[in-house]
């Protein structure tokens, strides 16, 4: 899960408590008791018998079981808390008993699952208290104050105290559920190294796919566009030669054919220039800062440009940033209905940050057919990110961040 997605998820969960999350908090205590008993049993039996032939195999088997419990808990967190936690993958099959034991004992994912099962207990105790105990106490205080005899208990203070207790329950439950989400993300989801490997594999696949798609597009453009225009030029020149050989043809006919050939030649040159610019924009020869004014001048709406990039990024980074900005400006012109836009490019430490904002109708979403999904995939190939803020009433703000160096 990306940082942007995590922030959006946290904001969503901070505003409301899902009914399923209440059930998760209530059922969490018995589940955590089962988990802590399992962990203590595995550690006790494995440690007690570690000097025998049975200790290490039992400990390895217990760690494999912790992996299974981690997958179960991850599914529960996804289903009941709405947290997109990826379940731990099953362990890779290892041939041989000794290798199987060694692999099980060195399984970092299994040990993280064991730690998760241990840390759940205190959180579940507090969660059960906040979900069940505190509300019962608040209701009991209010009811007792209302039915008690005068002088036995200060009724007004008890009612007020009970209502205050009930008022803090939602915030307490939200906080504890967020702790559950944090534990699940940290210990059940992929580790930083695993996430890095998966991101790199996805970026490599995206780059290869993008490269193959670009080559196919260039091939089609050359075949259907430039090649056809060059064939037309050849035919026109052939007709011109025939007209020159035929004394009956007038000079006007010859001039017309030559003019047509010149027009077709200009069109073919323009098409080749477009194809070359799509592969490696000539505007980037002097750097991204000098190329951005040309992009903003060609946008369909007036764009206010501000740049503060004293250091030139790597050429690959500049190329990705150029095409991403071009895609964002194209989306603004086609879909936003905006009257004005702004583009800010800054160098923040080792990051190139580009912020594109428009005053349009908003409602843009990544993956909604606007090309933003492909833009995010292009950025992922160079460890870049895309953050989008586009409420239904507008405005829309897109922030691109890329490393200055690969």
CSV table of C-alpha atoms in Angstrom, one decimal:
chain,number,residue,atom,x,y,z
A,1,UNK,CA,0.0,0.0,0.0
A,2,UNK,CA,1.4,3.4,-0.9
A,3,UNK,CA,1.8,6.3,1.5
A,4,UNK,CA,-1.0,8.2,-0.2
A,5,UNK,CA,-3.4,5.3,0.0
A,6,UNK,CA,-2.5,4.8,3.7
A,7,UNK,CA,-3.2,8.5,4.5
A,8,UNK,CA,-6.6,8.4,2.6
A,9,UNK,CA,-7.5,5.2,4.5
A,10,UNK,CA,-6.6,6.7,7.8
A,11,UNK,CA,-8.7,9.8,7.1
A,12,UNK,CA,-11.7,7.6,6.1
A,13,UNK,CA,-11.5,5.5,9.2
A,14,UNK,CA,-11.0,8.5,11.4
A,15,UNK,CA,-14.4,9.9,10.5
A,16,UNK,CA,-16.6,6.9,11.2
A,17,UNK,CA,-16.7,3.5,12.9
A,18,UNK,CA,-17.9,0.6,10.8
A,19,UNK,CA,-20.5,-1.7,12.4
A,20,UNK,CA,-18.3,-4.6,11.6
A,21,UNK,CA,-15.4,-2.9,13.5
A,22,UNK,CA,-17.5,-3.0,16.7
A,23,UNK,CA,-17.9,-6.7,16.3
A,24,UNK,CA,-14.1,-7.0,15.8
A,25,UNK,CA,-13.4,-5.1,19.0
A,26,UNK,CA,-15.9,-7.2,21.0
A,27,UNK,CA,-14.6,-10.5,19.6
A,28,UNK,CA,-10.9,-9.5,19.7
A,29,UNK,CA,-10.3,-10.5,23.4
A,30,UNK,CA,-11.1,-14.2,23.1
A,31,UNK,CA,-9.1,-14.3,19.8
A,32,UNK,CA,-6.1,-12.6,21.4
A,33,UNK,CA,-6.3,-15.0,24.4
A,34,UNK,CA,-6.2,-18.0,21.9
A,35,UNK,CA,-3.3,-16.3,20.2
A,36,UNK,CA,-1.2,-15.6,23.3
A,37,UNK,CA,-1.8,-19.2,24.6
A,38,UNK,CA,-0.6,-20.5,21.2
A,39,UNK,CA,2.5,-18.3,21.3
A,40,UNK,CA,3.4,-19.2,24.8
A,41,UNK,CA,2.9,-22.9,24.2
A,42,UNK,CA,5.1,-22.8,21.1
A,43,UNK,CA,7.9,-20.9,22.9
A,44,UNK,CA,7.6,-23.0,26.0
A,45,UNK,CA,7.6,-26.4,24.3
A,46,UNK,CA,10.2,-25.4,21.7
A,47,UNK,CA,12.5,-23.9,24.3
A,48,UNK,CA,12.0,-26.7,26.8
A,49,UNK,CA,12.7,-29.4,24.3
A,50,UNK,CA,15.3,-27.4,22.3
A,51,UNK,CA,18.1,-29.7,23.5
A,52,UNK,CA,16.3,-32.8,22.2
A,53,UNK,CA,15.6,-34.0,18.7
A,54,UNK,CA,12.0,-32.8,19.0
A,55,UNK,CA,12.4,-29.2,20.2
A,56,UNK,CA,13.6,-27.5,17.0
A,57,UNK,CA,11.1,-29.3,14.7
A,58,UNK,CA,8.2,-28.5,17.0
A,59,UNK,CA,9.4,-24.8,17.2
A,60,UNK,CA,9.6,-24.7,13.3
A,61,UNK,CA,6.2,-26.2,13.0
A,62,UNK,CA,4.8,-23.7,15.5
A,63,UNK,CA,6.2,-20.9,13.5
A,64,UNK,CA,4.5,-22.2,10.4
A,65,UNK,CA,1.3,-22.3,12.4
A,66,UNK,CA,1.9,-18.7,13.4
A,67,UNK,CA,2.0,-17.8,9.6
A,68,UNK,CA,-1.4,-19.5,9.2
A,69,UNK,CA,-2.8,-17.5,12.1
A,70,UNK,CA,-1.3,-14.3,10.6
A,71,UNK,CA,-3.2,-15.0,7.4
A,72,UNK,CA,-6.4,-15.5,9.3
A,73,UNK,CA,-6.0,-12.3,11.3
A,74,UNK,CA,-5.1,-10.3,8.1
A,75,UNK,CA,-8.3,-11.5,6.4
A,76,UNK,CA,-10.3,-10.4,9.5
A,77,UNK,CA,-8.7,-7.0,9.5
A,78,UNK,CA,-9.5,-6.6,5.8
A,79,UNK,CA,-13.1,-7.7,6.1
A,80,UNK,CA,-14.0,-6.1,9.4
A,81,UNK,CA,-11.8,-3.0,9.7
A,82,UNK,CA,-11.5,-2.3,6.0
A,83,UNK,CA,-7.7,-2.1,6.2
A,84,UNK,CA,-6.1,-3.4,3.0
A,85,UNK,CA,-3.5,-5.6,4.7
A,86,UNK,CA,-1.9,-8.1,2.4
A,87,UNK,CA,-1.8,-11.5,4.2
A,88,UNK,CA,1.6,-13.2,4.7
A,89,UNK,CA,2.4,-15.4,1.7
A,90,UNK,CA,2.7,-19.2,2.3
A,91,UNK,CA,6.3,-20.3,2.9
A,92,UNK,CA,8.2,-21.6,-0.1
A,93,UNK,CA,8.5,-25.4,-0.2
A,94,UNK,CA,12.0,-26.6,0.9
A,95,UNK,CA,13.3,-30.1,0.2
A,96,UNK,CA,14.7,-32.1,3.1
A,97,UNK,CA,13.9,-32.2,6.8
A,98,UNK,CA,16.9,-30.2,8.0
A,99,UNK,CA,16.4,-27.5,5.4
A,100,UNK,CA,12.7,-27.3,6.3
A,101,UNK,CA,13.6,-26.9,10.0
A,102,UNK,CA,16.3,-24.2,9.2
A,103,UNK,CA,13.9,-22.4,6.9
A,104,UNK,CA,11.1,-22.4,9.6
A,105,UNK,CA,13.4,-21.1,12.4
A,106,UNK,CA,14.8,-18.3,10.2
A,107,UNK,CA,11.4,-17.2,8.9
A,108,UNK,CA,11.2,-13.5,9.7
A,109,UNK,CA,7.5,-13.3,8.6
A,110,UNK,CA,6.6,-16.1,11.0
A,111,UNK,CA,8.4,-14.4,13.9
A,112,UNK,CA,6.5,-11.1,13.0
A,113,UNK,CA,3.2,-13.0,13.2
A,114,UNK,CA,4.2,-14.3,16.6
A,115,UNK,CA,5.0,-10.8,17.8
A,116,UNK,CA,1.6,-9.7,16.4
A,117,UNK,CA,-0.2,-12.3,18.4
A,118,UNK,CA,1.6,-11.3,21.6
A,119,UNK,CA,0.9,-7.5,21.2
A,120,UNK,CA,-2.7,-8.0,20.4
A,121,UNK,CA,-3.6,-9.0,23.9
A,122,UNK,CA,-3.2,-5.6,25.7
A,123,UNK,CA,-4.8,-3.8,22.8
A,124,UNK,CA,-7.8,-6.2,22.8
A,125,UNK,CA,-8.2,-5.8,26.6
A,126,UNK,CA,-8.4,-2.0,26.2
A,127,UNK,CA,-10.6,-2.4,23.1
A,128,UNK,CA,-13.0,-4.7,24.9
A,129,UNK,CA,-13.1,-2.3,27.9
A,130,UNK,CA,-13.7,0.7,25.6
A,131,UNK,CA,-16.4,-1.1,23.5
A,132,UNK,CA,-18.2,-2.9,26.2
A,133,UNK,CA,-17.1,-2.0,29.7
A,134,UNK,CA,-17.0,1.8,29.5
A,135,UNK,CA,-20.5,2.1,27.8
A,136,UNK,CA,-22.0,-0.3,30.3
A,137,UNK,CA,-20.5,1.8,33.1
A,138,UNK,CA,-21.8,5.0,31.6
A,139,UNK,CA,-25.3,3.7,31.1
A,140,UNK,CA,-25.3,2.2,34.6
A,141,UNK,CA,-24.3,5.6,36.1
A,142,UNK,CA,-27.1,7.4,34.2
A,143,UNK,CA,-29.8,4.7,35.1
A,144,UNK,CA,-28.7,4.5,38.7
A,145,UNK,CA,-28.8,8.3,39.1
A,146,UNK,CA,-32.4,8.4,37.6
A,147,UNK,CA,-33.8,5.6,39.8
A,148,UNK,CA,-31.9,6.3,43.1
A,149,UNK,CA,-33.6,8.1,45.9
A,150,UNK,CA,-32.8,11.7,46.6
A,151,UNK,CA,-29.8,12.2,48.9
A,152,UNK,CA,-28.4,8.8,48.2
A,153,UNK,CA,-26.4,9.9,45.2
A,154,UNK,CA,-26.0,13.3,43.6
A,155,UNK,CA,-28.3,12.5,40.6
A,156,UNK,CA,-27.3,15.4,38.4
A,157,UNK,CA,-23.6,14.8,38.8
A,158,UNK,CA,-24.0,11.1,38.1
A,159,UNK,CA,-26.0,11.7,35.0
A,160,UNK,CA,-23.5,14.3,33.7
A,161,UNK,CA,-20.6,11.9,34.5
A,162,UNK,CA,-22.3,9.0,32.7
A,163,UNK,CA,-23.0,11.2,29.6
A,164,UNK,CA,-19.4,12.4,29.6
A,165,UNK,CA,-18.2,8.8,29.8
A,166,UNK,CA,-20.4,7.8,26.9
A,167,UNK,CA,-19.2,10.8,24.9
A,168,UNK,CA,-15.6,9.7,24.9
A,169,UNK,CA,-16.4,6.1,23.9
A,170,UNK,CA,-16.4,6.7,20.1
A,171,UNK,CA,-13.0,8.5,20.2
A,172,UNK,CA,-11.5,5.8,22.4
A,173,UNK,CA,-12.8,3.0,20.1
A,174,UNK,CA,-11.5,4.8,17.0
A,175,UNK,CA,-8.1,5.2,18.6
A,176,UNK,CA,-7.8,1.5,19.6
A,177,UNK,CA,-9.1,0.3,16.2
A,178,UNK,CA,-6.4,2.5,14.6
A,179,UNK,CA,-3.8,0.8,16.8
A,180,UNK,CA,-5.1,-2.6,15.5
A,181,UNK,CA,-4.7,-1.3,11.9
A,182,UNK,CA,-1.2,-0.1,12.6
A,183,UNK,CA,-0.2,-3.4,14.2
A,184,UNK,CA,-1.7,-5.4,11.2
A,185,UNK,CA,0.0,-3.1,8.7
A,186,UNK,CA,3.4,-3.3,10.4
A,187,UNK,CA,3.6,-6.9,11.4
A,188,UNK,CA,1.2,-8.8,9.1
A,189,UNK,CA,1.8,-7.0,5.9
A,190,UNK,CA,5.0,-7.3,3.8
A,191,UNK,CA,8.1,-6.0,5.4
A,192,UNK,CA,9.9,-3.0,4.0
A,193,UNK,CA,12.4,-5.2,2.1
A,194,UNK,CA,9.6,-7.4,0.7
A,195,UNK,CA,7.5,-4.3,-0.3
A,196,UNK,CA,10.6,-2.8,-1.9
A,197,UNK,CA,11.2,-6.0,-3.9
A,198,UNK,CA,7.5,-6.2,-5.0
A,199,UNK,CA,7.6,-2.5,-6.0
A,200,UNK,CA,10.7,-3.0,-8.1
A,201,UNK,CA,9.2,-6.1,-9.7
A,202,UNK,CA,6.0,-4.2,-10.6
A,203,UNK,CA,8.1,-1.2,-11.8
A,204,UNK,CA,10.2,-3.4,-14.0
A,205,UNK,CA,7.1,-5.1,-15.5
A,206,UNK,CA,5.5,-1.7,-16.1
A,207,UNK,CA,8.7,-0.4,-17.7
A,208,UNK,CA,8.9,-3.4,-20.0
A,209,UNK,CA,5.3,-3.2,-20.9
A,210,UNK,CA,5.5,0.5,-21.5
A,211,UNK,CA,8.6,0.1,-23.7
A,212,UNK,CA,6.9,-2.7,-25.8
A,213,UNK,CA,3.8,-0.6,-26.2
A,214,UNK,CA,5.8,2.5,-27.3
A,215,UNK,CA,7.7,0.4,-29.9
A,216,UNK,CA,4.4,-1.0,-31.3
A,217,UNK,CA,3.0,2.5,-31.4
A,218,UNK,CA,6.1,3.9,-33.2
A,219,UNK,CA,5.9,1.0,-35.7
A,220,UNK,CA,2.2,1.6,-36.4
A,221,UNK,CA,2.8,5.4,-36.8
A,222,UNK,CA,5.7,4.8,-39.2
A,223,UNK,CA,3.8,2.2,-41.2
A,224,UNK,CA,0.5,4.0,-41.4
A,225,UNK,CA,1.6,7.6,-41.4
A,226,UNK,CA,5.1,8.4,-42.5
A,227,UNK,CA,5.5,5.4,-44.8
A,228,UNK,CA,2.2,6.2,-46.6
A,229,UNK,CA,3.3,9.9,-47.0
A,230,UNK,CA,6.6,8.9,-48.4
A,231,UNK,CA,4.9,6.6,-50.9
A,232,UNK,CA,2.6,9.5,-51.9
A,233,UNK,CA,5.7,11.7,-52.5
A,234,UNK,CA,7.2,9.0,-54.7
A,235,UNK,CA,4.0,8.7,-56.7
A,236,UNK,CA,3.8,12.5,-57.1
A,237,UNK,CA,7.4,12.7,-58.2
A,238,UNK,CA,6.8,9.9,-60.7
A,239,UNK,CA,3.9,11.9,-62.1
A,240,UNK,CA,6.1,15.0,-62.2
A,241,UNK,CA,8.7,13.1,-64.2
A,242,UNK,CA,6.0,11.9,-66.6
A,243,UNK,CA,4.7,15.5,-67.0
A,244,UNK,CA,8.2,16.7,-67.8
A,245,UNK,CA,8.6,14.0,-70.4
A,246,UNK,CA,5.3,14.8,-72.0
A,247,UNK,CA,5.7,17.9,-74.1
A,248,UNK,CA,2.0,18.2,-74.3
A,249,UNK,CA,1.6,18.8,-70.6
A,250,UNK,CA,1.6,22.4,-69.6
A,251,UNK,CA,4.0,24.0,-67.2
A,252,UNK,CA,1.2,24.7,-64.8
A,253,UNK,CA,0.6,21.0,-64.4
A,254,UNK,CA,4.2,20.4,-63.6
A,255,UNK,CA,4.2,23.2,-61.0
A,256,UNK,CA,1.1,21.8,-59.4
A,257,UNK,CA,2.7,18.4,-59.0
A,258,UNK,CA,5.9,19.8,-57.6
A,259,UNK,CA,3.9,21.9,-55.1
A,260,UNK,CA,2.0,18.8,-54.1
A,261,UNK,CA,5.3,16.9,-53.6
A,262,UNK,CA,6.6,19.7,-51.5
A,263,UNK,CA,3.5,19.8,-49.3
A,264,UNK,CA,3.7,16.0,-48.8
A,265,UNK,CA,7.4,16.3,-47.9
A,266,UNK,CA,6.6,18.9,-45.3
A,267,UNK,CA,3.9,16.7,-43.8
A,268,UNK,CA,6.2,13.7,-43.7
A,269,UNK,CA,8.9,15.8,-42.0
A,270,UNK,CA,6.4,17.1,-39.5
A,271,UNK,CA,5.2,13.5,-38.8
A,272,UNK,CA,8.8,12.3,-38.3
A,273,UNK,CA,9.4,15.3,-35.9
A,274,UNK,CA,6.3,14.3,-33.9
A,275,UNK,CA,7.4,10.7,-33.6
A,276,UNK,CA,11.0,11.7,-32.6
A,277,UNK,CA,9.6,14.2,-30.1
A,278,UNK,CA,7.4,11.5,-28.6
A,279,UNK,CA,10.4,9.3,-28.0
A,280,UNK,CA,12.8,12.0,-26.8
A,281,UNK,CA,11.4,15.6,-26.7
A,282,UNK,CA,13.8,18.1,-28.2
A,283,UNK,CA,12.6,20.6,-25.6
A,284,UNK,CA,14.4,18.7,-22.9
A,285,UNK,CA,17.8,19.3,-24.5
A,286,UNK,CA,18.3,22.3,-22.3
A,287,UNK,CA,16.6,20.8,-19.3
A,288,UNK,CA,13.2,20.4,-17.7
A,289,UNK,CA,13.1,24.1,-16.5
A,290,UNK,CA,13.4,25.3,-20.0
A,291,UNK,CA,10.9,22.8,-21.4
A,292,UNK,CA,8.1,23.6,-19.0
A,293,UNK,CA,7.3,27.0,-20.5
A,294,UNK,CA,6.7,25.3,-23.9
A,295,UNK,CA,4.4,22.8,-22.3
A,296,UNK,CA,2.4,25.4,-20.4
A,297,UNK,CA,2.1,27.6,-23.5
A,298,UNK,CA,0.6,24.7,-25.4
A,299,UNK,CA,-2.0,23.9,-22.7
A,300,UNK,CA,-5.6,24.5,-23.4
A,301,UNK,CA,-6.0,26.8,-20.5
A,302,UNK,CA,-3.8,29.7,-19.1
A,303,UNK,CA,-1.2,28.2,-16.8
A,304,UNK,CA,0.8,30.2,-14.2
A,305,UNK,CA,4.3,28.7,-14.1
A,306,UNK,CA,6.7,28.9,-11.2
A,307,UNK,CA,10.0,26.9,-11.0
A,308,UNK,CA,12.7,26.6,-8.4
A,309,UNK,CA,14.9,23.8,-9.6
A,310,UNK,CA,18.5,25.1,-9.3
A,311,UNK,CA,19.9,21.6,-9.9
A,312,UNK,CA,19.2,19.6,-13.1
A,313,UNK,CA,17.8,16.1,-12.4
A,314,UNK,CA,18.9,13.0,-14.2
A,315,UNK,CA,17.7,12.9,-17.9
A,316,UNK,CA,15.5,9.9,-17.2
A,317,UNK,CA,13.8,11.8,-14.3
A,318,UNK,CA,13.4,14.9,-16.5
A,319,UNK,CA,11.8,12.8,-19.3
A,320,UNK,CA,9.3,11.1,-16.9
A,321,UNK,CA,8.4,14.5,-15.3
A,322,UNK,CA,7.9,16.1,-18.7
A,323,UNK,CA,5.5,13.4,-20.0
A,324,UNK,CA,3.6,13.4,-16.6
A,325,UNK,CA,3.2,17.2,-16.7
A,326,UNK,CA,2.0,16.9,-20.3
A,327,UNK,CA,-0.6,14.3,-19.3
A,328,UNK,CA,-1.8,16.4,-16.4
A,329,UNK,CA,-2.2,19.5,-18.6
A,330,UNK,CA,-4.0,17.5,-21.2
A,331,UNK,CA,-6.4,16.1,-18.6
A,332,UNK,CA,-7.1,19.7,-17.4
A,333,UNK,CA,-7.9,20.8,-20.9
A,334,UNK,CA,-10.1,17.8,-21.8
A,335,UNK,CA,-11.9,16.9,-18.6
A,336,UNK,CA,-11.8,19.6,-15.9
A,337,UNK,CA,-13.6,22.6,-17.4
A,338,UNK,CA,-11.1,24.8,-15.7
A,339,UNK,CA,-10.5,28.5,-16.5
A,340,UNK,CA,-7.0,28.7,-15.1
A,341,UNK,CA,-4.3,26.4,-13.8
A,342,UNK,CA,-1.0,26.7,-12.0
A,343,UNK,CA,2.2,24.6,-12.1
A,344,UNK,CA,4.9,24.8,-9.4
A,345,UNK,CA,8.2,22.9,-9.7
A,346,UNK,CA,10.5,22.8,-6.7
A,347,UNK,CA,13.6,21.0,-5.6
A,348,UNK,CA,13.0,19.8,-2.1
A,349,UNK,CA,16.1,18.1,-0.8
A,350,UNK,CA,16.7,15.1,-3.1
A,351,UNK,CA,13.1,15.2,-4.5
A,352,UNK,CA,11.7,17.0,-7.5
A,353,UNK,CA,8.2,18.1,-6.5
A,354,UNK,CA,5.7,19.3,-9.2
A,355,UNK,CA,2.3,20.6,-8.1
A,356,UNK,CA,-0.4,21.1,-10.8
A,357,UNK,CA,-3.6,22.8,-9.7
A,358,UNK,CA,-6.7,23.8,-11.6
A,359,UNK,CA,-10.0,25.6,-10.7
A,360,UNK,CA,-12.2,23.0,-12.5
A,361,UNK,CA,-15.1,20.9,-11.5
A,362,UNK,CA,-13.0,18.3,-9.6
A,363,UNK,CA,-14.0,14.7,-9.1
A,364,UNK,CA,-10.9,13.2,-10.8
A,365,UNK,CA,-9.9,9.7,-9.6
A,366,UNK,CA,-6.9,7.5,-10.3
A,367,UNK,CA,-8.1,4.7,-12.5
A,368,UNK,CA,-11.3,6.5,-13.8
A,369,UNK,CA,-10.1,6.5,-17.4
A,370,UNK,CA,-8.3,9.8,-17.3
A,371,UNK,CA,-4.8,8.3,-17.9
A,372,UNK,CA,-3.8,8.9,-14.2
A,373,UNK,CA,-3.3,5.2,-13.6
A,374,UNK,CA,-0.8,5.0,-16.4
A,375,UNK,CA,0.9,8.1,-15.1
A,376,UNK,CA,1.3,6.6,-11.7
A,377,UNK,CA,2.7,3.4,-13.3
A,378,UNK,CA,5.2,5.5,-15.2
A,379,UNK,CA,6.3,7.3,-12.0
A,380,UNK,CA,6.6,4.0,-10.1
A,381,UNK,CA,9.3,2.9,-12.6
A,382,UNK,CA,11.6,5.6,-11.2
A,383,UNK,CA,10.3,5.4,-7.6
A,384,UNK,CA,8.1,8.4,-8.1
A,385,UNK,CA,4.7,9.0,-6.5
A,386,UNK,CA,1.4,10.7,-7.4
A,387,UNK,CA,-0.9,12.3,-4.9
A,388,UNK,CA,-4.3,13.5,-6.0
A,389,UNK,CA,-6.8,15.7,-4.2
A,390,UNK,CA,-9.9,16.3,-6.2
A,391,UNK,CA,-13.2,16.9,-4.3
A,392,UNK,CA,-16.4,16.8,-6.4
A,393,UNK,CA,-16.7,20.6,-6.3
A,394,UNK,CA,-13.0,21.2,-7.1
A,395,UNK,CA,-10.4,22.4,-7.3
A,396,UNK,CA,-8.1,19.6,-8.3
A,397,UNK,CA,-4.5,19.4,-7.1
A,398,UNK,CA,-2.0,16.7,-8.3
A,399,UNK,CA,1.4,16.5,-6.7
A,400,UNK,CA,4.2,14.5,-8.4
A,401,UNK,CA,7.4,13.6,-6.4
A,402,UNK,CA,10.4,12.0,-8.1
A,403,UNK,CA,14.0,11.4,-6.9
A,404,UNK,CA,16.5,13.7,-8.5
A,405,UNK,CA,18.9,10.9,-9.1
A,406,UNK,CA,18.2,7.2,-10.0
